[in-house]
Amino acid sequence: MTMTTMVPHRAALMAGAILLAISAGSARAAEEQPPEQFHEEPPVVGTLLIDQFEHRWRDGENSINWDAQGWVGGDTNKVWFNAEGSKPVDGEVEEAEFQLLYSRMTSEFWDAQIGIRHDVRPQPQTTYGVIGFQGVAPYFFDVTAQLFVSEDGDFSARLEAEYDLLITQKLILQPAAEVNVSAQRVRELDVGPGVNDVELGLRLRYEVVREFAPYIGVNWERKLGETADIAREHGEDPSDLSLVAGVRFWF
Amino acid sequence: MHTARRGLSRRDALKLAGAAGLAGIITVYPGRRVFAAADQSLNLAVERTRITIDGETSSAISIGGSIPAPTLRWREGQEVVIYVTNRLDEGTSIHWHGLLLQGVMDGAPGFNGFVPIGPGETYTYRFKLRQAGTYWYHSHSASQEQEGMYGAIVIEPAGRDPVRADRDYVVLLSDHTPEDPENVLRKLKVSEGYYNNNKRTLIDFFRDARRDGLGATINDRLAWGEMRMDATDLADVTGYQFLVNGKGPRDNWTAVFNPGERVRLRIINGSAMSIFDVRIPGLPMTVVSADGQNVVPVKVDEFRFGVGETYDVIVMPTEDKPFTFFAESIDRTGFARATIATREGVEGDIPERRPRAILTMADMAMAPGMDHGSMAGMDHSSMPGMDHSAMQGMNHGNMPGMDHGAMQGMDHSAMQGMDHGNMPGMDQGSMPGMNQGKAGSKDQAVGWGDAGTPPGAKALSYADLKALSKAKDLREPSHEIEVQLTGMMSRYIWTLNGEKFDEGAPIRVAYGDRVRIRFVNTTMMAHPMHLHGMFVEIENGQTDRMPKKHVVLVPPGQVTTVQLTADEPGEWPFHCHLLYHMASGMMTRFIVEPRTASL
Ligand SMILES: [Cu+2]
């Protein structure tokens, strides 16, 4: 996996510290019994999912968007990685966010996560501390909730939920929702206090194999409150509807 | 000797054993040469190889040059020596499944001082055979068993065999995947339901709504959704080729008989993950032995076959026609098949495939989050065909107002051992239309226990197993050990009493103790629980003749109790015999401590 090359060095340092802490723990456990005595060594596994990699067609400029996540670890402790972003089809990357988290199983369906987020774009680059949880809510909703505190002390939060509705074994409809909230106005990032935006998506994918699924869908984003006003001041439409087509794949 | 090339008749076996002296070791494998070694020793090399099944070739590991490994034919009372040479580039081991022996010879790495056999090393196993019957051997390292490291052991009794047979065949079932087993485990860990291609879809929803009503269907989906469980979760791994003696359904392994002969089939489930329903249409089977231990003969049409178990059956085909030995995996993704015929090269019909089961809330009866108190007034009429066979141990006292009158089509045929005395107020008379037989051809079986057995056919139940001889130790157990079968399906973590292997304290019993083990299956999967070193006796109502087993298949949502006499000192593996369950943590140490240590 090329994740470390994609993550800025500050994040890499933090990850290193976390890994050290984990390995120190397991080294202590290993001392008690020589490793070859273990009947089964707990498997350390990893995965990388490109959940969205898509072209968005809209009224204005079309864009390429991506959303990925991956992890390496055992049953209880994992190093977790998130990335998302977008760029106009012809143009520079406008948004690029990376997260590196330590993820720990807290119950059968939930992981608590802590780590850092770094936004390479938009400029100026911003680093956040992240605390949150991730898991499966009753009725099979995949939920991620995260609280961010920026290097300038600004608080914000994000809630994401999605659901897989199987039409057939291979044809799957996925509704998804995301809400972003900010505790205060952050001028540089063009956000106001309160609910900043809501995003709703509906994607229909066909799993050629489990690991590879092309999809089509629609995505609707709406900026709200002061954030919407700021967008209007900049001559942008606070509402954004796009048709999407892309691929979902994982390893 | 040409008959013996395909399978050794008992008479031939005895003749050979005689020729080789009492210490003779006879190895027979279908298609391979039969030979009798003049001494007690045997060399077995473990090496990487390729296996071709129904024309498809994939990677495998063999013991003794073949898959399955050579059948080891021994005689009770012999001392055998086996030199196992590891030609892999990783550690290996061979475990003698079901044999009573000294701990270090048991071959489980990390137990009883046994360390893995390193690359290039030769390990010498030496043990005296203290029993007769059908057993098997397999790797106990990583997932090597899945890759082909398994073979049969047949031990002739020192005295007269109470089972008469003219022919004697090993029928070793297994599952082979072309995938790297490590990757199988990784996929199970990173992607829940990866191998389940029969999940419930929107199309199923509409079909069920038409059949059972919209409200009932929504309630059913909400109930499963609330628990975040999947009613179609019968087997964790699919994509298997199912084998009989290493041969796929098309390669069609064949057992030859002459009409009128008594044919003994020593059926072994050497699968990594697959539970089978086994039948030979047109040929009833008389079960004479379970897990190598003789039982009072019981005639059945089919049996459900847990991983690691063995059943010896006698069949007596009188007609000159081919019979199909048919073993369907319980998730119905495929079958193992062989033919019993008067000559090679003929085929019987492939029988009609049985429906796959959908799990019910009864299969979840022991789940920790399931509140039975809230089941009061629960409308069972919305559960047509609900399978109560798995409701053993479920406290019906908590279910006032349960309307059994509306349980039409309910299948009570498998309710043996269920204590109706605990169900006050349950009015059996008011259950019109209750189906005492089996429903027959259906498009869906309901509940884990529903094998789709047709009306009038007899499926083996543990309650039918009665030891041929009376038990030696008839003491009441002095104490009870509860072993909860637990797990987190969504993460693919499997545990005992909520703890992974070596996370929790081992189970300790004193040498000589008589104990009861109470398996409480809180999961929605069946677990074939295997104790090394000792037999357990299933408390199946046969009082002084409880059957001795080395693997006990505990159905989902059920409680199964066994007794054992802790007469083999050592530190024994105690685990689920589903390979990836064991690899995910479903194992513990069962320590039989010398008396002095506990006093
Ligand atoms: Cu299991």
mmCIF file of C-alpha atoms in Angstrom, chain B residues 93 104 136 144 151 189 192 205 225 239 264 298 306 321 347 361 379 409 417 441 474 482 507 512 579 588:
data_model
loop_
_atom_site.group_PDB
_atom_site.id
_atom_site.type_symbol
_atom_site.label_atom_id
_atom_site.label_comp_id
_atom_site.label_asym_id
_atom_site.label_seq_id
_atom_site.Cartn_x
_atom_site.Cartn_y
_atom_site.Cartn_z
ATOM 1 C CA SER B 93 2.304 -31.003 12.372
ATOM 2 C CA VAL B 104 3.170 -34.841 23.035
ATOM 3 C CA TRP B 136 -8.401 -39.681 10.711
ATOM 4 C CA GLN B 144 -2.624 -26.770 5.922
ATOM 5 C CA GLY B 151 -6.141 -38.992 5.614
ATOM 6 C CA LYS B 189 -12.066 -10.562 8.242
ATOM 7 C CA GLU B 192 -18.499 -9.656 6.099
ATOM 8 C CA PHE B 205 -38.684 -9.509 0.089
ATOM 9 C CA GLY B 225 -31.874 -5.893 11.010
ATOM 10 C CA GLY B 239 -16.368 -21.671 -3.817
ATOM 11 C CA ARG B 264 -19.006 -51.106 5.278
ATOM 12 C CA VAL B 298 -29.585 -47.821 13.743
ATOM 13 C CA GLY B 306 -20.359 -32.212 11.294
ATOM 14 C CA LYS B 321 -27.406 -51.059 -10.268
ATOM 15 C CA GLU B 347 -23.054 -43.621 -12.780
ATOM 16 C CA MET B 361 -35.279 -16.446 15.368
ATOM 17 C CA ASP B 379 -47.414 -13.429 16.812
ATOM 18 C CA GLY B 409 -46.926 -26.110 9.465
ATOM 19 C CA GLY B 417 -35.133 -34.189 23.844
ATOM 20 C CA SER B 441 -40.520 -30.870 -1.209
ATOM 21 C CA LEU B 474 -21.379 -44.324 35.658
ATOM 22 C CA GLU B 482 -20.203 -24.150 30.928
ATOM 23 C CA ILE B 507 -10.339 -25.092 31.678
ATOM 24 C CA GLY B 512 -10.082 -38.888 37.386
ATOM 25 C CA LEU B 579 -10.853 -24.338 10.513
ATOM 26 C CA THR B 588 -9.005 -23.116 24.576
#
